[in-house]
Coordinates of C-alpha atoms and ligand atoms in Angstrom, one line a residue:
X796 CA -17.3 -56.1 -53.3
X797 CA -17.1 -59.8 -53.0
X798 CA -14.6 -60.9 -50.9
X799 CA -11.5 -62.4 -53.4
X800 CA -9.6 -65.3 -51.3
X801 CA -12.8 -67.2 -50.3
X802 CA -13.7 -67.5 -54.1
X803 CA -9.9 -68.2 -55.4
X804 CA -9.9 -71.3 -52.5
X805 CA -13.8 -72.8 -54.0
X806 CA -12.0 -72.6 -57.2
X807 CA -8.8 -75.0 -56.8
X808 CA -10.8 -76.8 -54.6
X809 CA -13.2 -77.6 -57.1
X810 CA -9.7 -77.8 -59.5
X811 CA -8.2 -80.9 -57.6
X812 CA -11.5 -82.9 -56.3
X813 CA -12.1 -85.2 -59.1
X814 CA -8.8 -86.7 -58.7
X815 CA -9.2 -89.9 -56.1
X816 CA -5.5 -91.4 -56.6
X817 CA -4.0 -92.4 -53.2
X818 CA -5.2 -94.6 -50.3
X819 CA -5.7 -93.7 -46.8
X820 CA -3.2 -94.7 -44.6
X821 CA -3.5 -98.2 -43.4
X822 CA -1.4 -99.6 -40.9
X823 CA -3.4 -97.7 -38.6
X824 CA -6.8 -99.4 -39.2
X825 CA -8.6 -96.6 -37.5
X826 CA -7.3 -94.3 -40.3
X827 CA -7.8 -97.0 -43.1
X828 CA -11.8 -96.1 -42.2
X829 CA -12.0 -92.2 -42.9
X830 CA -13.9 -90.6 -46.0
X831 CA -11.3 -90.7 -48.5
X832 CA -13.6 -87.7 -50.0
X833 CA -13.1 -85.2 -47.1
X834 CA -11.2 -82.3 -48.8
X835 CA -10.7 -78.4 -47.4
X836 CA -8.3 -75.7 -47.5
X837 CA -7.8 -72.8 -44.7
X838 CA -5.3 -69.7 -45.0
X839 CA -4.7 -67.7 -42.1
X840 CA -2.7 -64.9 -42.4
X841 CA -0.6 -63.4 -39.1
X842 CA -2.7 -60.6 -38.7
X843 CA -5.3 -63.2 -37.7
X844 CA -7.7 -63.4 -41.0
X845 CA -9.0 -66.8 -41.6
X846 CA -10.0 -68.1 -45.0
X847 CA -11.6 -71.0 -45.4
X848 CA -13.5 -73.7 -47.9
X849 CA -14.1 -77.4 -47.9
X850 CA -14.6 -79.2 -44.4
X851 CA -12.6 -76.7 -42.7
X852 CA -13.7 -77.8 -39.1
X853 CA -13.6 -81.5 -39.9
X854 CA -11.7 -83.0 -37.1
X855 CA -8.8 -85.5 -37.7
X856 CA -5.6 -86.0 -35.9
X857 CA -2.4 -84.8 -36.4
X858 CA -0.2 -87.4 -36.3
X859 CA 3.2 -86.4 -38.0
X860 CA 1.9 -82.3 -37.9
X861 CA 2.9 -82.7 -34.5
X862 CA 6.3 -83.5 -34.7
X863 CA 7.4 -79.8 -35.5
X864 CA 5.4 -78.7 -32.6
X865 CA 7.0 -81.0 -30.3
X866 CA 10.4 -80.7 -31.7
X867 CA 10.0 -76.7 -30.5
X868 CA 8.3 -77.7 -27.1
X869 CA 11.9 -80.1 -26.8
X870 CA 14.4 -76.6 -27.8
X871 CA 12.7 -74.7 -25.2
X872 CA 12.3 -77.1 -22.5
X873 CA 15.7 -78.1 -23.1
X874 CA 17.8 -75.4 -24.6
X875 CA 19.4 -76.8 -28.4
X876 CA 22.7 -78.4 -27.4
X877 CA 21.1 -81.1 -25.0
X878 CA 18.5 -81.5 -27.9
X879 CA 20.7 -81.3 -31.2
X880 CA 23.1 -84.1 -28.9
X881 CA 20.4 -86.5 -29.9
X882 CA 18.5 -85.8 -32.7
X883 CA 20.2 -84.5 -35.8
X884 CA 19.3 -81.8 -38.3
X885 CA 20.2 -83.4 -42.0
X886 CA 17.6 -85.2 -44.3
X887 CA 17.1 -88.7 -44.3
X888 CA 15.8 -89.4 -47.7
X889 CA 14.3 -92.1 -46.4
X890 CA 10.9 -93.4 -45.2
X891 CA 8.8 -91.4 -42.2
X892 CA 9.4 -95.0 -40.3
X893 CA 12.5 -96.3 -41.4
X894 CA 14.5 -98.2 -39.0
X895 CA 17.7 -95.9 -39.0
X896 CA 20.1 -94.4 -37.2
X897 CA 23.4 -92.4 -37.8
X898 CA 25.5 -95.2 -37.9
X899 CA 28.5 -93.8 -35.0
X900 CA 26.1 -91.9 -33.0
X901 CA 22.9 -93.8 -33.0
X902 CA 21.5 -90.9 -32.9
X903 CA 18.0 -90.1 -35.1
X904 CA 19.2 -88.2 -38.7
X905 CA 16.1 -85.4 -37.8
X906 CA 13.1 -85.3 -35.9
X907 CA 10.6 -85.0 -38.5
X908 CA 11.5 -88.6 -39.2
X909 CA 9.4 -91.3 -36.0
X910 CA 12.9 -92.3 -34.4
X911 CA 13.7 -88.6 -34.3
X912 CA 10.1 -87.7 -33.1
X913 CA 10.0 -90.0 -30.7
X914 CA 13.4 -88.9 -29.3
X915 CA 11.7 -85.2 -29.0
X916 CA 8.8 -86.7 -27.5
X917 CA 10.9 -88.0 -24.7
X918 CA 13.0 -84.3 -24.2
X919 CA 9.9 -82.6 -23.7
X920 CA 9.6 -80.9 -20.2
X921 CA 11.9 -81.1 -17.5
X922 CA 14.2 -84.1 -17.4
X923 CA 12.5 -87.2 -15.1
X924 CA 8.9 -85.9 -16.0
X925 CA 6.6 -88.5 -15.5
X926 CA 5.5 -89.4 -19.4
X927 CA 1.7 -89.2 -19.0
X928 CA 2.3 -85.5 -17.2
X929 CA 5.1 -85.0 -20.1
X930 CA 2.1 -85.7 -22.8
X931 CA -0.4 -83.6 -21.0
X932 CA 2.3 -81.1 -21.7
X933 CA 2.5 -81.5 -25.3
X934 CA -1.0 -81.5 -25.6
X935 CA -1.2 -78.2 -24.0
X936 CA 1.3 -76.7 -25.7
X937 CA -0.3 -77.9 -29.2
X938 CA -3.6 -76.6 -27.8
X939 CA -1.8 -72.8 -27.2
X940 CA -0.6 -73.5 -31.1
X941 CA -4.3 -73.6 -31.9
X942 CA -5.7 -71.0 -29.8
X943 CA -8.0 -73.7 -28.3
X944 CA -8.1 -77.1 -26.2
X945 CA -6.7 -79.7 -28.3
X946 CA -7.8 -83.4 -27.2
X947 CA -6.9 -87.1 -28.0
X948 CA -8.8 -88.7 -30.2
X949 CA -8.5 -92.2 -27.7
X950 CA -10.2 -94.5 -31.0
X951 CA -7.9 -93.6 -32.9
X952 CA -5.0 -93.9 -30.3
X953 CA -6.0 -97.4 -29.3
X954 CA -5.9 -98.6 -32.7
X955 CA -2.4 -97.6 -33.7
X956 CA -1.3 -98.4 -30.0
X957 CA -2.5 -102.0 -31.3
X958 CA -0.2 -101.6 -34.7
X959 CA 2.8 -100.2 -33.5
X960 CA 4.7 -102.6 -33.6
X961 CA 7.6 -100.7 -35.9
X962 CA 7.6 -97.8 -34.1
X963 CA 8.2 -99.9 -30.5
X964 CA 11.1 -101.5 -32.6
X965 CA 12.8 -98.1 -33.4
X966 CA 12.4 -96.8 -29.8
X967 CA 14.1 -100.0 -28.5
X968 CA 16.9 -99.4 -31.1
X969 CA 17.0 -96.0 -29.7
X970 CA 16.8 -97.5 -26.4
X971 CA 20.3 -99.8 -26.7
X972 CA 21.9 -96.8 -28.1
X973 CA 21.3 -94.7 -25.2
X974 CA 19.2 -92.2 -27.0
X975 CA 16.2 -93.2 -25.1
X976 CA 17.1 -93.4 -21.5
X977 CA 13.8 -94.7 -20.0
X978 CA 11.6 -97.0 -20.9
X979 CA 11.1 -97.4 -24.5
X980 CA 7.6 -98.7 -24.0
X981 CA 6.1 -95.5 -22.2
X982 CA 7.7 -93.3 -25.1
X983 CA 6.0 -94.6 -27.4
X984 CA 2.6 -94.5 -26.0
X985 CA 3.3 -90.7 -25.8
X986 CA 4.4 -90.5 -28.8
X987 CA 1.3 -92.2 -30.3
X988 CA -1.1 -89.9 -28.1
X989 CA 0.4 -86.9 -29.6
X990 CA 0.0 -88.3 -33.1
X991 CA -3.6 -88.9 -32.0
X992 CA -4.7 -85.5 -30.9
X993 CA -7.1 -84.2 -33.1
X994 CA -7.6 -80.9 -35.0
X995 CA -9.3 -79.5 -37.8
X996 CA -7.9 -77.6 -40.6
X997 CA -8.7 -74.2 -39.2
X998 CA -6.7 -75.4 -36.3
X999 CA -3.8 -76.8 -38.2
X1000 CA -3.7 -73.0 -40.3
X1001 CA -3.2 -71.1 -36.9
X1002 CA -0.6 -73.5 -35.7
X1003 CA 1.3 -72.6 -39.1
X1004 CA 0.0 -69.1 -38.8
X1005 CA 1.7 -69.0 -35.3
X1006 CA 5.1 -70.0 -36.8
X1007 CA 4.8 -68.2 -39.4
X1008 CA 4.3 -65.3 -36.9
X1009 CA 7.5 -65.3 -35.4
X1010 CA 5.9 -67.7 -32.8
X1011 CA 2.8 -65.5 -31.5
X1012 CA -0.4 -66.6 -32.0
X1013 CA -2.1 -64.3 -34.3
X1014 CA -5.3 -64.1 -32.7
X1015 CA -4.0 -64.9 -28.6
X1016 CA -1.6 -62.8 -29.2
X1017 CA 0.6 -64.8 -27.2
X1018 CA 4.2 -65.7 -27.9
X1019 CA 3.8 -69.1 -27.8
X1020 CA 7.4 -70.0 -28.3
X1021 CA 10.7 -67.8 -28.5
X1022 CA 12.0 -67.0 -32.2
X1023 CA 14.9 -68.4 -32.2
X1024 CA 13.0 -71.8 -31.9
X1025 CA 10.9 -71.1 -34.8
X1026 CA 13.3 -70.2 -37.0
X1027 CA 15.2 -73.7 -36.3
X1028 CA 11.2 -75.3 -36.7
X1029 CA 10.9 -73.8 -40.3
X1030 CA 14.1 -74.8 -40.7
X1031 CA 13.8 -78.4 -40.6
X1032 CA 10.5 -78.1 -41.7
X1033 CA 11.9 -76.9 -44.5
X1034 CA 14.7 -79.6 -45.4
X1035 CA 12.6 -82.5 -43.7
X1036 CA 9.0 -82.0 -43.7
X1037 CA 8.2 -83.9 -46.6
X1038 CA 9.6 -87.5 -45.4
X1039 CA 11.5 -89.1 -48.6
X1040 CA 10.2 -86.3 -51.0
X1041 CA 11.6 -83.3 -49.0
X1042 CA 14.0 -82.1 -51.9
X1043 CA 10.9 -82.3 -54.5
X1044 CA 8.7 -80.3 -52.4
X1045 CA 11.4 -77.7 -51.4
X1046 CA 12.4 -76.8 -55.2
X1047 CA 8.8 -77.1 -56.5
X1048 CA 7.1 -75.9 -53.8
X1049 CA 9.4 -73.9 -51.7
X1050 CA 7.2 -73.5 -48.3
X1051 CA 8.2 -74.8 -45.3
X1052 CA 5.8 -77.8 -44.6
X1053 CA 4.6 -80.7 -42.6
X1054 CA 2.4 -83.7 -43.3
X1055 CA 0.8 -86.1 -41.4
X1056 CA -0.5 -89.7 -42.6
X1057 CA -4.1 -88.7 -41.7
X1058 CA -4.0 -86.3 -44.8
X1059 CA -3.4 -83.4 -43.1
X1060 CA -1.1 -81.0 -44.6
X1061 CA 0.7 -77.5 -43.2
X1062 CA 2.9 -74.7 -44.9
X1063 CA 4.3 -72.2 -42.8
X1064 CA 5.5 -69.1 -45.0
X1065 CA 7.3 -66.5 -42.5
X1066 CA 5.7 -63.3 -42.3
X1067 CA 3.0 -63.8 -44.2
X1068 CA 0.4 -67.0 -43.6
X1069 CA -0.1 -70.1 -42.2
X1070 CA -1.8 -72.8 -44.8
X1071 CA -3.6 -76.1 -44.0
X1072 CA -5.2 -78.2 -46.3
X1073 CA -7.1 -81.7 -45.6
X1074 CA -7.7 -84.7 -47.7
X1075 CA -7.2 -88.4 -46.8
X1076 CA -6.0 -89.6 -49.5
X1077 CA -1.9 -90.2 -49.5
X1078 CA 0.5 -90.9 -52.1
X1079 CA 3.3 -93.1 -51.6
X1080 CA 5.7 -90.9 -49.6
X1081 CA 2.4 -91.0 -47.5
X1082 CA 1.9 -87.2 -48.3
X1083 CA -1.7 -86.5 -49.2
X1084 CA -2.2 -86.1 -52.8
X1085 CA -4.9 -83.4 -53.5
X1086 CA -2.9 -81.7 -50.2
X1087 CA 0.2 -81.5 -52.5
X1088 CA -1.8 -80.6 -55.6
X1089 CA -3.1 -77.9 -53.6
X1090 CA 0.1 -76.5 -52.5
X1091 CA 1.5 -76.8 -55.7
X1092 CA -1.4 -74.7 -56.9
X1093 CA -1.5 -71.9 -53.9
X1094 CA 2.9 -71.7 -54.6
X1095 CA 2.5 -71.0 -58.0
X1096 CA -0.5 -69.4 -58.3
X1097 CA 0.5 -66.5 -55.3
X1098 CA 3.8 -66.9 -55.8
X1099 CA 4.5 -68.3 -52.6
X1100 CA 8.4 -70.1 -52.7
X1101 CA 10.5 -68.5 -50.3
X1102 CA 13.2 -68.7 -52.8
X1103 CA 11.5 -66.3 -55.0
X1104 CA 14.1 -63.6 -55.0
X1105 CA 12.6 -60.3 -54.0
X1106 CA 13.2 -56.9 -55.6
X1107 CA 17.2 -56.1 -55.3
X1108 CA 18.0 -53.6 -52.6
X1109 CA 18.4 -50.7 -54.6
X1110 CA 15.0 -49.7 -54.2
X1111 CA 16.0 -48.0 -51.1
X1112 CA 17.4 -45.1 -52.1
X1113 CA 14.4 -43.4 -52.9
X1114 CA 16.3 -39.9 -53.9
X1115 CA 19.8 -38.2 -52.7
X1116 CA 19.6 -34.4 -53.2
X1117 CA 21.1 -31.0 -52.4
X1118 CA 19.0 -28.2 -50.4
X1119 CA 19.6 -24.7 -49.5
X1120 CA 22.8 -22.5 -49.9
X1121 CA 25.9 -22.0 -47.6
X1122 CA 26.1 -23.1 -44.4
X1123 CA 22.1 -24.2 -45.0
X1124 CA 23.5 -27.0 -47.3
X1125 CA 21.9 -30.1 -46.7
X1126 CA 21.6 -33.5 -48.6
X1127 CA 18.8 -35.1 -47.9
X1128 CA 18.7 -38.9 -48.6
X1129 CA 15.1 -40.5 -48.4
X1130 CA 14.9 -43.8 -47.8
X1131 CA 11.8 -46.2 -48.6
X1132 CA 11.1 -49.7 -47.9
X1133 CA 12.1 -52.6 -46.0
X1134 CA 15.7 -52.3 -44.9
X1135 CA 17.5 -55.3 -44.2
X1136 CA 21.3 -56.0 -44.8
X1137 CA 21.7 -55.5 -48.9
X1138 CA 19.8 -52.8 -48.3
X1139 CA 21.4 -50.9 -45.8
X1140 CA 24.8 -51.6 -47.9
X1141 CA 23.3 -50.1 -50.7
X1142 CA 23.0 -46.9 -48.2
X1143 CA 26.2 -47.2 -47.2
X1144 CA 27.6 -46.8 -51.1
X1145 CA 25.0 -43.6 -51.6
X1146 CA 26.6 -42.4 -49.3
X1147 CA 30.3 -42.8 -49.7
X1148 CA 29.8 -42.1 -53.8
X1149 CA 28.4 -38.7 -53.2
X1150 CA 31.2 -37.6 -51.3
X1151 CA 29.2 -35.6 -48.4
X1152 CA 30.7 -31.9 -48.2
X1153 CA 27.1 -30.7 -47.0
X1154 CA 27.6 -28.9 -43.4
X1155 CA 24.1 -30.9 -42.3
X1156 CA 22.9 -34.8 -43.9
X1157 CA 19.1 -35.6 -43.3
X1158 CA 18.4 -39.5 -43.4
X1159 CA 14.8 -39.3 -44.1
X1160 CA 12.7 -43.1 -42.7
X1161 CA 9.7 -41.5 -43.6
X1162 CA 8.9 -44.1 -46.3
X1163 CA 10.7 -47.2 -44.5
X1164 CA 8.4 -49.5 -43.0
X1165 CA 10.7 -51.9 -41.7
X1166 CA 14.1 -52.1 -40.8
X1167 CA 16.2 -54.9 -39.1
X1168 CA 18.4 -55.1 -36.4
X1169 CA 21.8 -55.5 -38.8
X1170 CA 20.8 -53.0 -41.0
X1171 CA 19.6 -50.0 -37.8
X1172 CA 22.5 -50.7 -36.8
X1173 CA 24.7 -50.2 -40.1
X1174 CA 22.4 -46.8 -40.4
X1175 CA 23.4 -45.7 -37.1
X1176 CA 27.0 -46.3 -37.7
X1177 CA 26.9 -44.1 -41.2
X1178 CA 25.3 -41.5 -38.8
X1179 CA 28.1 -41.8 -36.4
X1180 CA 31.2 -41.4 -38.9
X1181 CA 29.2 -38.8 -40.5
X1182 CA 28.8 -36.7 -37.2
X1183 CA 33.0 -37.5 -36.6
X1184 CA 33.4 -36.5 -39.9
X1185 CA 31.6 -33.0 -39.1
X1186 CA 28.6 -33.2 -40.1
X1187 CA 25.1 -32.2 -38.6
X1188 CA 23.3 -35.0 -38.9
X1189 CA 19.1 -35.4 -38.9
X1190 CA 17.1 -38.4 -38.7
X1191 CA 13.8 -37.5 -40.1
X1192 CA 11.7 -40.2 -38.6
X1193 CA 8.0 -39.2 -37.7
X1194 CA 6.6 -43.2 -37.2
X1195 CA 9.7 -43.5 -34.8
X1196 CA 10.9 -46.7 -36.3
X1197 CA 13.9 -46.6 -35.0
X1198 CA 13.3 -46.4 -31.9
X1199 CA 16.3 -45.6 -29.6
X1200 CA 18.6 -44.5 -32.5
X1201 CA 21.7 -44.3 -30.0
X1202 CA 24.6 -42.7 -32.8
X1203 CA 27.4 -44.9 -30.7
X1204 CA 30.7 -43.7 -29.3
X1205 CA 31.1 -40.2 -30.1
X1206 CA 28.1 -39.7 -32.8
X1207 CA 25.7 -37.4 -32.2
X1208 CA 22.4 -37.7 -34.3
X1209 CA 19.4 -35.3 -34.3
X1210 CA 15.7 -36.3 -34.4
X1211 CA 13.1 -35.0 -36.1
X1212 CA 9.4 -35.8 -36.4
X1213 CA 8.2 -33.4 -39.0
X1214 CA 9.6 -32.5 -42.5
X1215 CA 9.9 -29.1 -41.6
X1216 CA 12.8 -29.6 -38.8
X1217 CA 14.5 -31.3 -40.7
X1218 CA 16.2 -28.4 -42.5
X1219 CA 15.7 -26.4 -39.3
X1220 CA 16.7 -29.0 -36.9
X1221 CA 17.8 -26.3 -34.2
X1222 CA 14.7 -27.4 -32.0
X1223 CA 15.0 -31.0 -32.1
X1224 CA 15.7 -34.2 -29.8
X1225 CA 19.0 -34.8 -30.0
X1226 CA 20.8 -38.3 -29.1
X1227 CA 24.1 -38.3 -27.7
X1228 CA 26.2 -41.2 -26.9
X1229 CA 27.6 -39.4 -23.6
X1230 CA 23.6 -38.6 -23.0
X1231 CA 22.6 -42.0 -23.7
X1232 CA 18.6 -42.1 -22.7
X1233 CA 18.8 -38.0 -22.3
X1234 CA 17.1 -35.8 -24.8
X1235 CA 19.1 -32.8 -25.4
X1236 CA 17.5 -29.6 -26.9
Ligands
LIG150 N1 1.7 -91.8 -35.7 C1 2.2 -92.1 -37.0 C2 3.4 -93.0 -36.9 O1 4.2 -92.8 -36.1 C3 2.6 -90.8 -37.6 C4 3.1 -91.0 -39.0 C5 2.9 -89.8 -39.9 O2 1.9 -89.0 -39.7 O3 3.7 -89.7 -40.8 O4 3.5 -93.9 -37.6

């Protein structure tokens, strides 16, 4: 069989490169030169599968791609209060380089904007970090996005170190408002090095791939960043990735994205894949425009928004019956599926409407291939007020996906492994709050 994802990405490819509306970005003349006809796509999924087609190694630089990247390097170098004391959270609706700040604070509305980038730039690494070893750090922390060593492209650098002369007026504003507390002048030479690293679209797919992968690199396998950072990352990404058209992407689109004005273009869909497309061309939000017709396409086409609403919760419950006679009675619920919180209530309700008077209640995870932390522990607390309540109660769980199934104060729960315990559970682990970490036969 031919492979199918290779063939579906030829196919919009081919779909969106006639159209040549845009320009390349050109305040940086350097960029004003690339091949407006460069175009590629990559998906790379966070088991580590790369697909690719187009110029999927081309080499460009980031520019605003990085700003995510560094925001996250920022939160973990600095922890979120000192960060979120400087650079806000809320969408701008305004220009990637607009000259604004909140208007009581100073303080930059969100980082994905280049007053609030720059101000991440400058909280990366320890505080008083010499900025050329603070951007050898970004650069190394992009690179560990990437799974590979990342470098500057210096042509490029020079040249929009030659044009900057907006972004050294923002940094001075940010300077005189205290945001900035060195030298606005060194900041933004940073700042404009990270811009210029380059990558290619491969790259750019396993940096989204890597967020997208509750911060470890699908093919390192190194957590490259802690998930409570990611999750603010896709966050913002998500109200403020877009520059001015942030709200049009988010309900048309719906993935959490970034561009950058040398037409490169992530999506970052938790769980499931990182997406990079490449194209020079850029509308006049300065997002590229076959980029967003792409996207457009692979949203629609896979159904990739993450407000599509998934299957209601009910699907948990796979059955709820009655086995055996006498003191053998035992109801046996089997559950299936991811669990998270609607799910685990729905559990919760099967259980309280079928008014237990069985002597022994198996909960049967055979079928559940995921379950989250809110809703193991709303199953371990059913199996606690059952076991106060009098009942036996069996966790039938041969994949062990709940691991340390601890019942809480005064619950008792037994384990089972195979189907056949369950009803004759006399053998069994049991778990004991009293015993905690003991098995008990
Ligand atoms: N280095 C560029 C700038 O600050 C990045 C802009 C972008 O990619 O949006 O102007």
């Amino acid at each position: 069989m031919q492979p199918l994802i290779p063939d579906y990405l030829d196919e919009v490819l081919a779909a969106v490169a006639p159209s040549s509306s845009g320009e390349t970005a050109s305040y940086i003349p350097e960029l004003a030169a690339a091949d407006p006809e460069r175009l590629g796509a990559v998906f790379a999924t966070v088991d580590g599968e790369v697909y690719g087609a187009g110029d999927v190694d081309v080499e460009f630089t980031i520019q605003s791609i990085s700003k995510p990247f560094a925001y996250a390097l920022a939160l973990s170098d600095r922890g979120f209060a000192p960060v979120l004391e400087k650079v806000g959270v809320e969408p701008s609706g305004e220009a990637f380089n607009e000259i604004s700040l909140e208007r009581d604070t100073g303080r930059p509305r969100n980082p994905m904007i280049n007053a609030g980038a720059m101000t991440t730039h400058s909280l990366a690494g320890a505080e008083g970090m010499k900025p050329a070893e603070r951007v050898e750090r970004v650069i190394r922390w992009l690179s560990a996005f990437a799974g590979r060593d990342l470098e500057v492209d210096e042509t490029v650098c020079a040249s929009e170190m030659e044009s900057a002369h907006r972004n050294l007026a923002i940094a001075h504003m940010l300077r005189s408002y205290g945001i900035l507390t060195e030298d606005p002048r060194g900041v933004v030479d940073g700042y404009i090095r990270q811009c210029s690293v380059l990558v290619s679209a491969r790259d750019l797919a396993m940096m989204a791939a890597t967020l997208a992968n509750r911060g470890i690199n699908p093919l390192s396998d190194e957590q490259v960043v802690d998930q409570a950072v990611v999750r603010q990352v896709l966050s913002v990404m998500a109200t403020c990735g877009m520059y001015d058209a942030a709200g049009d992407w988010a309900t048309q689109i719906g993935i959490p994205a970034k561009s950058g004005v040398a037409g490169g273009l992530i999506g970052a869909l938790p769980g499931q894949l990182g997406i990079a497309t490449f194209s020079p061309r850029l509308d006049s939000h300065g997002n590229s425009v076959r980029g967003v017709s792409l996207f457009e396409r692979f949203s629609s086409d896979m159904g990739l928004h993450v407000m599509e609403v998934p299957p209601a919760g009910r699907e948990v419950v796979r059955s709820n019956r009655v086995r055996g006679e006498g003191p053998d009675r035992t109801r046996i619920l089997r559950l299936q599926g991811g669990i998270r919180f609607a799910g685990a209530e729905r559990i919760v309700r099967e259980v309280l409407d079928s008014a237990l008077s069985e002597p022994r209640v198996v909960l049967d995870v055979s079928l559940v291939h995921s379950i989250d932390d809110v809703a193991r522990r709303m199953l371990l607390e059913v199996a606690r007020r059952l076991s106060l309540d009098g009942h036996q109660v069996v966790l039938l769980d041969p994949e062990t996906i709940i691991p340390e199934p601890d019942p809480g104060d005064g619950g008792s729960l037994t384990v089972v492994h195979e189907p056949e315990e369950a009803l004759n559970p006399g053998v069994a682990d049991r778990w004991e709050r009293s015993d905690w970490g003991q098995r008990l036969s």
